[in-house]
Amino acid sequence: MELTLVQGDITAQQVDAVVNAANSSLLGGGGVDGAIHRRGGPEILAECRALRASRYGRGLPTGQAVATTAGLLPARWVIHTVGPVWSASEERSELLRACYRNSLAVADELGAASVAYPLISAGVYGWPVEDAVRQALTVLRATTPARVTEARLVLFDTGTYETAQQVALRLA
Ligand code: ADP
């Protein structure tokens, strides 16, 4: 699987599946979540509500992933995953890695060839950017999916993108 770092807006990515840094309610929020619902239109929220009414009555647990339509986005699917809130006193990085791993597994099951990820938990959820990048790249480099041939980590602003490049070089 090819792994690339891209600076940009995740809602504009021409890929088969876009990962959403959702919250467990699946009913929308700020950051990436807000942008995806705004640009993708009401069809995504309608499917999220249906998921809450069926499989995820109590919300999507942290670390898990589930797909819906991508509505009006260029992608075919949105894969919603719930990152952990950063904690200085509790080790939650396995949950963060689970988000990347489980989203990739869902993408693979759907038959997606390309997947774009945001930097999960690194916004409102407060995860330190360098470590968030390290967790993302560690999982994505270690996984060999059957169908997904490209994973893209999409960094929203220049500073985050540059930090991500440095982390990638150090891990190489
Ligand atoms: P979380 O609640 O998991 O922390 P956020 O959506 O608040 O998720 O932020 C995750 C990361 O995504 C942050 O680095 C934030 O700057 C970035 N981000 C926000 N909007 C977009 C967007 N439209 N495209 C790509 N990245 C975005």
PDB file of C-alpha atoms and ligand atoms in Angstrom:
ATOM      1  CA  MET A   1       0.000   0.000   0.000  1.00  0.00           C
ATOM      2  CA  GLU A   2       1.289   3.423  -0.955  1.00  0.00           C
ATOM      3  CA  LEU A   3       1.210   5.928   1.893  1.00  0.00           C
ATOM      4  CA  THR A   4       1.239   9.663   1.162  1.00  0.00           C
ATOM      5  CA  LEU A   5       1.049  12.886   3.141  1.00  0.00           C
ATOM      6  CA  VAL A   6      -1.075  15.621   1.585  1.00  0.00           C
ATOM      7  CA  GLN A   7      -1.858  19.135   2.709  1.00  0.00           C
ATOM      8  CA  GLY A   8      -5.472  20.075   2.094  1.00  0.00           C
ATOM      9  CA  ASP A   9      -9.132  19.708   2.878  1.00  0.00           C
ATOM     10  CA  ILE A  10     -10.297  16.134   3.342  1.00  0.00           C
ATOM     11  CA  THR A  11     -13.685  16.883   1.777  1.00  0.00           C
ATOM     12  CA  ALA A  12     -12.021  17.678  -1.558  1.00  0.00           C
ATOM     13  CA  GLN A  13     -10.041  14.439  -1.849  1.00  0.00           C
ATOM     14  CA  GLN A  14     -10.619  12.316  -4.936  1.00  0.00           C
ATOM     15  CA  VAL A  15     -10.545   8.951  -3.244  1.00  0.00           C
ATOM     16  CA  ASP A  16     -12.948   6.049  -2.802  1.00  0.00           C
ATOM     17  CA  ALA A  17     -13.323   6.484   0.937  1.00  0.00           C
ATOM     18  CA  VAL A  18     -12.855   9.404   3.306  1.00  0.00           C
ATOM     19  CA  VAL A  19     -12.419   8.789   7.030  1.00  0.00           C
ATOM     20  CA  ASN A  20     -14.347  11.055   9.373  1.00  0.00           C
ATOM     21  CA  ALA A  21     -13.047  11.991  12.824  1.00  0.00           C
ATOM     22  CA  ALA A  22     -16.556  11.615  14.235  1.00  0.00           C
ATOM     23  CA  ASN A  23     -17.841  11.630  17.778  1.00  0.00           C
ATOM     24  CA  SER A  24     -19.695   8.663  19.170  1.00  0.00           C
ATOM     25  CA  SER A  25     -23.133  10.226  18.660  1.00  0.00           C
ATOM     26  CA  LEU A  26     -22.544  10.044  14.874  1.00  0.00           C
ATOM     27  CA  LEU A  27     -24.793  13.093  14.661  1.00  0.00           C
ATOM     28  CA  GLY A  28     -22.221  15.639  13.619  1.00  0.00           C
ATOM     29  CA  GLY A  29     -19.778  17.985  15.279  1.00  0.00           C
ATOM     30  CA  GLY A  30     -17.059  20.499  14.477  1.00  0.00           C
ATOM     31  CA  GLY A  31     -13.762  20.162  12.625  1.00  0.00           C
ATOM     32  CA  VAL A  32     -13.569  17.409  10.026  1.00  0.00           C
ATOM     33  CA  ASP A  33     -16.984  16.086  11.041  1.00  0.00           C
ATOM     34  CA  GLY A  34     -18.675  19.437  10.441  1.00  0.00           C
ATOM     35  CA  ALA A  35     -16.899  19.906   7.117  1.00  0.00           C
ATOM     36  CA  ILE A  36     -17.877  16.439   5.867  1.00  0.00           C
ATOM     37  CA  HIS A  37     -21.550  16.881   6.736  1.00  0.00           C
ATOM     38  CA  ARG A  38     -21.657  20.411   5.314  1.00  0.00           C
ATOM     39  CA  ARG A  39     -20.111  19.453   2.038  1.00  0.00           C
ATOM     40  CA  GLY A  40     -21.559  15.947   1.786  1.00  0.00           C
ATOM     41  CA  GLY A  41     -25.148  17.006   2.392  1.00  0.00           C
ATOM     42  CA  PRO A  42     -28.009  15.499   4.429  1.00  0.00           C
ATOM     43  CA  GLU A  43     -27.770  11.959   3.055  1.00  0.00           C
ATOM     44  CA  ILE A  44     -24.796  11.214   5.309  1.00  0.00           C
ATOM     45  CA  LEU A  45     -26.620  12.352   8.446  1.00  0.00           C
ATOM     46  CA  ALA A  46     -29.675  10.326   7.432  1.00  0.00           C
ATOM     47  CA  GLU A  47     -27.564   7.155   7.295  1.00  0.00           C
ATOM     48  CA  CYS A  48     -25.896   8.045  10.589  1.00  0.00           C
ATOM     49  CA  ARG A  49     -29.300   8.395  12.228  1.00  0.00           C
ATOM     50  CA  ALA A  50     -30.299   5.010  10.822  1.00  0.00           C
ATOM     51  CA  LEU A  51     -27.151   3.489  12.342  1.00  0.00           C
ATOM     52  CA  ARG A  52     -28.070   5.005  15.711  1.00  0.00           C
ATOM     53  CA  ALA A  53     -31.545   3.494  15.370  1.00  0.00           C
ATOM     54  CA  SER A  54     -30.137   0.034  14.590  1.00  0.00           C
ATOM     55  CA  ARG A  55     -26.595  -1.234  15.258  1.00  0.00           C
ATOM     56  CA  TYR A  56     -25.333   1.662  17.369  1.00  0.00           C
ATOM     57  CA  GLY A  57     -28.160   2.624  19.692  1.00  0.00           C
ATOM     58  CA  ARG A  58     -25.655   3.797  22.280  1.00  0.00           C
ATOM     59  CA  GLY A  59     -23.335   5.423  19.781  1.00  0.00           C
ATOM     60  CA  LEU A  60     -20.214   4.236  17.979  1.00  0.00           C
ATOM     61  CA  PRO A  61     -17.611   3.114  20.542  1.00  0.00           C
ATOM     62  CA  THR A  62     -14.186   4.786  20.531  1.00  0.00           C
ATOM     63  CA  GLY A  63     -11.779   3.015  18.165  1.00  0.00           C
ATOM     64  CA  GLN A  64     -14.469   1.435  16.006  1.00  0.00           C
ATOM     65  CA  ALA A  65     -15.410   2.360  12.425  1.00  0.00           C
ATOM     66  CA  VAL A  66     -18.542   2.233  10.299  1.00  0.00           C
ATOM     67  CA  ALA A  67     -19.302   3.344   6.738  1.00  0.00           C
ATOM     68  CA  THR A  68     -22.062   5.426   5.177  1.00  0.00           C
ATOM     69  CA  THR A  69     -22.587   6.993   1.798  1.00  0.00           C
ATOM     70  CA  ALA A  70     -20.404  10.020   1.037  1.00  0.00           C
ATOM     71  CA  GLY A  71     -23.401  11.979  -0.287  1.00  0.00           C
ATOM     72  CA  LEU A  72     -22.212  14.847  -2.454  1.00  0.00           C
ATOM     73  CA  LEU A  73     -18.494  14.393  -1.726  1.00  0.00           C
ATOM     74  CA  PRO A  74     -16.220  13.162  -4.534  1.00  0.00           C
ATOM     75  CA  ALA A  75     -15.690   9.962  -2.525  1.00  0.00           C
ATOM     76  CA  ARG A  76     -18.092   6.995  -2.531  1.00  0.00           C
ATOM     77  CA  TRP A  77     -18.034   6.318   1.186  1.00  0.00           C
ATOM     78  CA  VAL A  78     -17.423   8.069   4.466  1.00  0.00           C
ATOM     79  CA  ILE A  79     -15.956   5.833   7.150  1.00  0.00           C
ATOM     80  CA  HIS A  80     -16.807   7.251  10.561  1.00  0.00           C
ATOM     81  CA  THR A  81     -14.449   6.499  13.402  1.00  0.00           C
ATOM     82  CA  VAL A  82     -14.263   7.871  16.935  1.00  0.00           C
ATOM     83  CA  GLY A  83     -10.852   8.854  18.187  1.00  0.00           C
ATOM     84  CA  PRO A  84      -9.989   8.955  21.890  1.00  0.00           C
ATOM     85  CA  VAL A  85      -9.829  12.280  23.707  1.00  0.00           C
ATOM     86  CA  TRP A  86      -6.183  12.964  24.651  1.00  0.00           C
ATOM     87  CA  SER A  87      -5.326  12.243  28.258  1.00  0.00           C
ATOM     88  CA  ALA A  88      -2.016  12.999  29.939  1.00  0.00           C
ATOM     89  CA  SER A  89      -2.733  10.529  32.731  1.00  0.00           C
ATOM     90  CA  GLU A  90      -4.091   7.563  30.768  1.00  0.00           C
ATOM     91  CA  GLU A  91      -2.538   5.653  27.864  1.00  0.00           C
ATOM     92  CA  ARG A  92      -5.090   5.726  25.068  1.00  0.00           C
ATOM     93  CA  SER A  93      -2.886   5.303  21.998  1.00  0.00           C
ATOM     94  CA  GLU A  94      -4.072   1.756  21.319  1.00  0.00           C
ATOM     95  CA  LEU A  95      -7.547   3.225  20.776  1.00  0.00           C
ATOM     96  CA  LEU A  96      -6.130   5.798  18.380  1.00  0.00           C
ATOM     97  CA  ARG A  97      -4.301   3.097  16.422  1.00  0.00           C
ATOM     98  CA  ALA A  98      -7.518   1.048  16.374  1.00  0.00           C
ATOM     99  CA  CYS A  99      -9.231   3.915  14.533  1.00  0.00           C
ATOM    100  CA  TYR A 100      -6.730   3.699  11.665  1.00  0.00           C
ATOM    101  CA  ARG A 101      -6.711  -0.089  11.609  1.00  0.00           C
ATOM    102  CA  ASN A 102     -10.478  -0.566  11.803  1.00  0.00           C
ATOM    103  CA  SER A 103     -11.164   2.146   9.214  1.00  0.00           C
ATOM    104  CA  LEU A 104      -8.750   0.455   6.840  1.00  0.00           C
ATOM    105  CA  ALA A 105     -10.465  -2.892   7.410  1.00  0.00           C
ATOM    106  CA  VAL A 106     -13.851  -1.326   6.619  1.00  0.00           C
ATOM    107  CA  ALA A 107     -12.419   0.293   3.467  1.00  0.00           C
ATOM    108  CA  ASP A 108     -11.016  -3.044   2.403  1.00  0.00           C
ATOM    109  CA  GLU A 109     -14.365  -4.792   2.957  1.00  0.00           C
ATOM    110  CA  LEU A 110     -16.098  -2.157   0.855  1.00  0.00           C
ATOM    111  CA  GLY A 111     -13.610  -2.709  -1.963  1.00  0.00           C
ATOM    112  CA  ALA A 112     -12.137   0.798  -1.794  1.00  0.00           C
ATOM    113  CA  ALA A 113      -8.785   1.215  -3.524  1.00  0.00           C
ATOM    114  CA  SER A 114      -7.941   4.586  -1.973  1.00  0.00           C
ATOM    115  CA  VAL A 115      -8.608   6.044   1.471  1.00  0.00           C
ATOM    116  CA  ALA A 116      -8.020   9.535   2.881  1.00  0.00           C
ATOM    117  CA  TYR A 117      -7.558  10.030   6.625  1.00  0.00           C
ATOM    118  CA  PRO A 118      -7.622  13.175   8.698  1.00  0.00           C
ATOM    119  CA  LEU A 119      -5.288  13.413  11.673  1.00  0.00           C
ATOM    120  CA  ILE A 120      -7.716  11.740  14.065  1.00  0.00           C
ATOM    121  CA  SER A 121      -7.976  13.173  17.615  1.00  0.00           C
ATOM    122  CA  ALA A 122      -5.511  15.988  16.857  1.00  0.00           C
ATOM    123  CA  GLY A 123      -8.131  18.753  16.789  1.00  0.00           C
ATOM    124  CA  VAL A 124     -10.834  19.269  19.398  1.00  0.00           C
ATOM    125  CA  TYR A 125      -9.772  15.996  21.097  1.00  0.00           C
ATOM    126  CA  GLY A 126      -6.391  17.509  21.888  1.00  0.00           C
ATOM    127  CA  TRP A 127      -3.893  14.794  20.871  1.00  0.00           C
ATOM    128  CA  PRO A 128      -0.365  16.202  20.414  1.00  0.00           C
ATOM    129  CA  VAL A 129       0.247  16.479  16.667  1.00  0.00           C
ATOM    130  CA  GLU A 130       3.625  14.729  16.487  1.00  0.00           C
ATOM    131  CA  ASP A 131       2.416  11.711  18.363  1.00  0.00           C
ATOM    132  CA  ALA A 132      -0.858  11.627  16.429  1.00  0.00           C
ATOM    133  CA  VAL A 133       1.154  11.443  13.194  1.00  0.00           C
ATOM    134  CA  ARG A 134       3.448   8.776  14.651  1.00  0.00           C
ATOM    135  CA  GLN A 135       0.478   6.591  15.640  1.00  0.00           C
ATOM    136  CA  ALA A 136      -1.145   7.014  12.216  1.00  0.00           C
ATOM    137  CA  LEU A 137       1.973   6.195  10.218  1.00  0.00           C
ATOM    138  CA  THR A 138       2.926   3.266  12.442  1.00  0.00           C
ATOM    139  CA  VAL A 139      -0.401   1.542  11.804  1.00  0.00           C
ATOM    140  CA  LEU A 140      -0.671   2.393   8.131  1.00  0.00           C
ATOM    141  CA  ARG A 141       2.878   1.252   7.379  1.00  0.00           C
ATOM    142  CA  ALA A 142       2.432  -2.019   9.199  1.00  0.00           C
ATOM    143  CA  THR A 143      -0.808  -3.060   7.500  1.00  0.00           C
ATOM    144  CA  THR A 144      -1.122  -4.823   4.168  1.00  0.00           C
ATOM    145  CA  PRO A 145      -4.753  -4.711   3.087  1.00  0.00           C
ATOM    146  CA  ALA A 146      -6.114  -6.880   0.283  1.00  0.00           C
ATOM    147  CA  ARG A 147      -7.689  -4.166  -1.847  1.00  0.00           C
ATOM    148  CA  VAL A 148      -6.647  -0.742  -0.622  1.00  0.00           C
ATOM    149  CA  THR A 149      -3.611   0.375  -2.594  1.00  0.00           C
ATOM    150  CA  GLU A 150      -3.363   3.992  -1.431  1.00  0.00           C
ATOM    151  CA  ALA A 151      -3.740   5.603   1.990  1.00  0.00           C
ATOM    152  CA  ARG A 152      -3.473   9.360   2.241  1.00  0.00           C
ATOM    153  CA  LEU A 153      -2.987  11.270   5.465  1.00  0.00           C
ATOM    154  CA  VAL A 154      -4.511  14.700   4.883  1.00  0.00           C
ATOM    155  CA  LEU A 155      -3.112  17.548   6.999  1.00  0.00           C
ATOM    156  CA  PHE A 156      -5.217  20.666   7.061  1.00  0.00           C
ATOM    157  CA  ASP A 157      -2.650  23.416   7.583  1.00  0.00           C
ATOM    158  CA  THR A 158       0.963  24.021   6.583  1.00  0.00           C
ATOM    159  CA  GLY A 159       2.383  23.688  10.091  1.00  0.00           C
ATOM    160  CA  THR A 160       0.756  20.312  10.674  1.00  0.00           C
ATOM    161  CA  TYR A 161       1.830  19.126   7.239  1.00  0.00           C
ATOM    162  CA  GLU A 162       5.459  20.087   7.876  1.00  0.00           C
ATOM    163  CA  THR A 163       5.432  18.399  11.267  1.00  0.00           C
ATOM    164  CA  ALA A 164       4.003  15.264   9.649  1.00  0.00           C
ATOM    165  CA  GLN A 165       6.771  15.234   7.035  1.00  0.00           C
ATOM    166  CA  GLN A 166       9.419  15.475   9.754  1.00  0.00           C
ATOM    167  CA  VAL A 167       7.850  12.645  11.731  1.00  0.00           C
ATOM    168  CA  ALA A 168       7.693  10.516   8.562  1.00  0.00           C
ATOM    169  CA  LEU A 169      11.400  11.102   7.892  1.00  0.00           C
ATOM    170  CA  ARG A 170      12.337  10.183  11.439  1.00  0.00           C
ATOM    171  CA  LEU A 171      10.329   6.966  11.244  1.00  0.00           C
ATOM    172  CA  ALA A 172      11.859   5.976   7.902  1.00  0.00           C
TER     173      ALA A 172
HETATM  174  P1  ADP B   1     -10.969  15.327  16.694  1.00  0.00           P
HETATM  175  O1  ADP B   1     -12.282  15.684  17.342  1.00  0.00           O
HETATM  176  O2  ADP B   1     -10.817  13.838  16.450  1.00  0.00           O
HETATM  177  O3  ADP B   1      -9.800  15.947  17.395  1.00  0.00           O
HETATM  178  P2  ADP B   1     -11.044  17.407  14.597  1.00  0.00           P
HETATM  179  O4  ADP B   1     -11.935  17.360  13.422  1.00  0.00           O
HETATM  180  O5  ADP B   1     -11.314  18.432  15.632  1.00  0.00           O
HETATM  181  O6  ADP B   1     -11.071  15.901  15.211  1.00  0.00           O
HETATM  182  O7  ADP B   1      -9.535  17.588  14.128  1.00  0.00           O
HETATM  183  C1  ADP B   1      -8.725  16.553  13.574  1.00  0.00           C
HETATM  184  C2  ADP B   1      -7.680  17.168  12.658  1.00  0.00           C
HETATM  185  O8  ADP B   1      -8.289  17.497  11.409  1.00  0.00           O
HETATM  186  C3  ADP B   1      -7.048  18.466  13.156  1.00  0.00           C
HETATM  187  O9  ADP B   1      -5.660  18.423  12.830  1.00  0.00           O
HETATM  188  C4  ADP B   1      -7.764  19.545  12.340  1.00  0.00           C
HETATM  189  O10 ADP B   1      -6.949  20.685  12.121  1.00  0.00           O
HETATM  190  C5  ADP B   1      -7.973  18.829  11.032  1.00  0.00           C
HETATM  191  N1  ADP B   1      -9.059  19.334  10.159  1.00  0.00           N
HETATM  192  C6  ADP B   1     -10.109  20.153  10.468  1.00  0.00           C
HETATM  193  N2  ADP B   1     -10.882  20.364   9.377  1.00  0.00           N
HETATM  194  C7  ADP B   1     -10.318  19.645   8.361  1.00  0.00           C
HETATM  195  C8  ADP B   1     -10.630  19.434   6.976  1.00  0.00           C
HETATM  196  N3  ADP B   1     -11.692  20.012   6.399  1.00  0.00           N
HETATM  197  N4  ADP B   1      -9.806  18.636   6.250  1.00  0.00           N
HETATM  198  C9  ADP B   1      -8.737  18.027   6.807  1.00  0.00           C
HETATM  199  N5  ADP B   1      -8.389  18.188   8.101  1.00  0.00           N
HETATM  200  C10 ADP B   1      -9.166  18.976   8.873  1.00  0.00           C
END
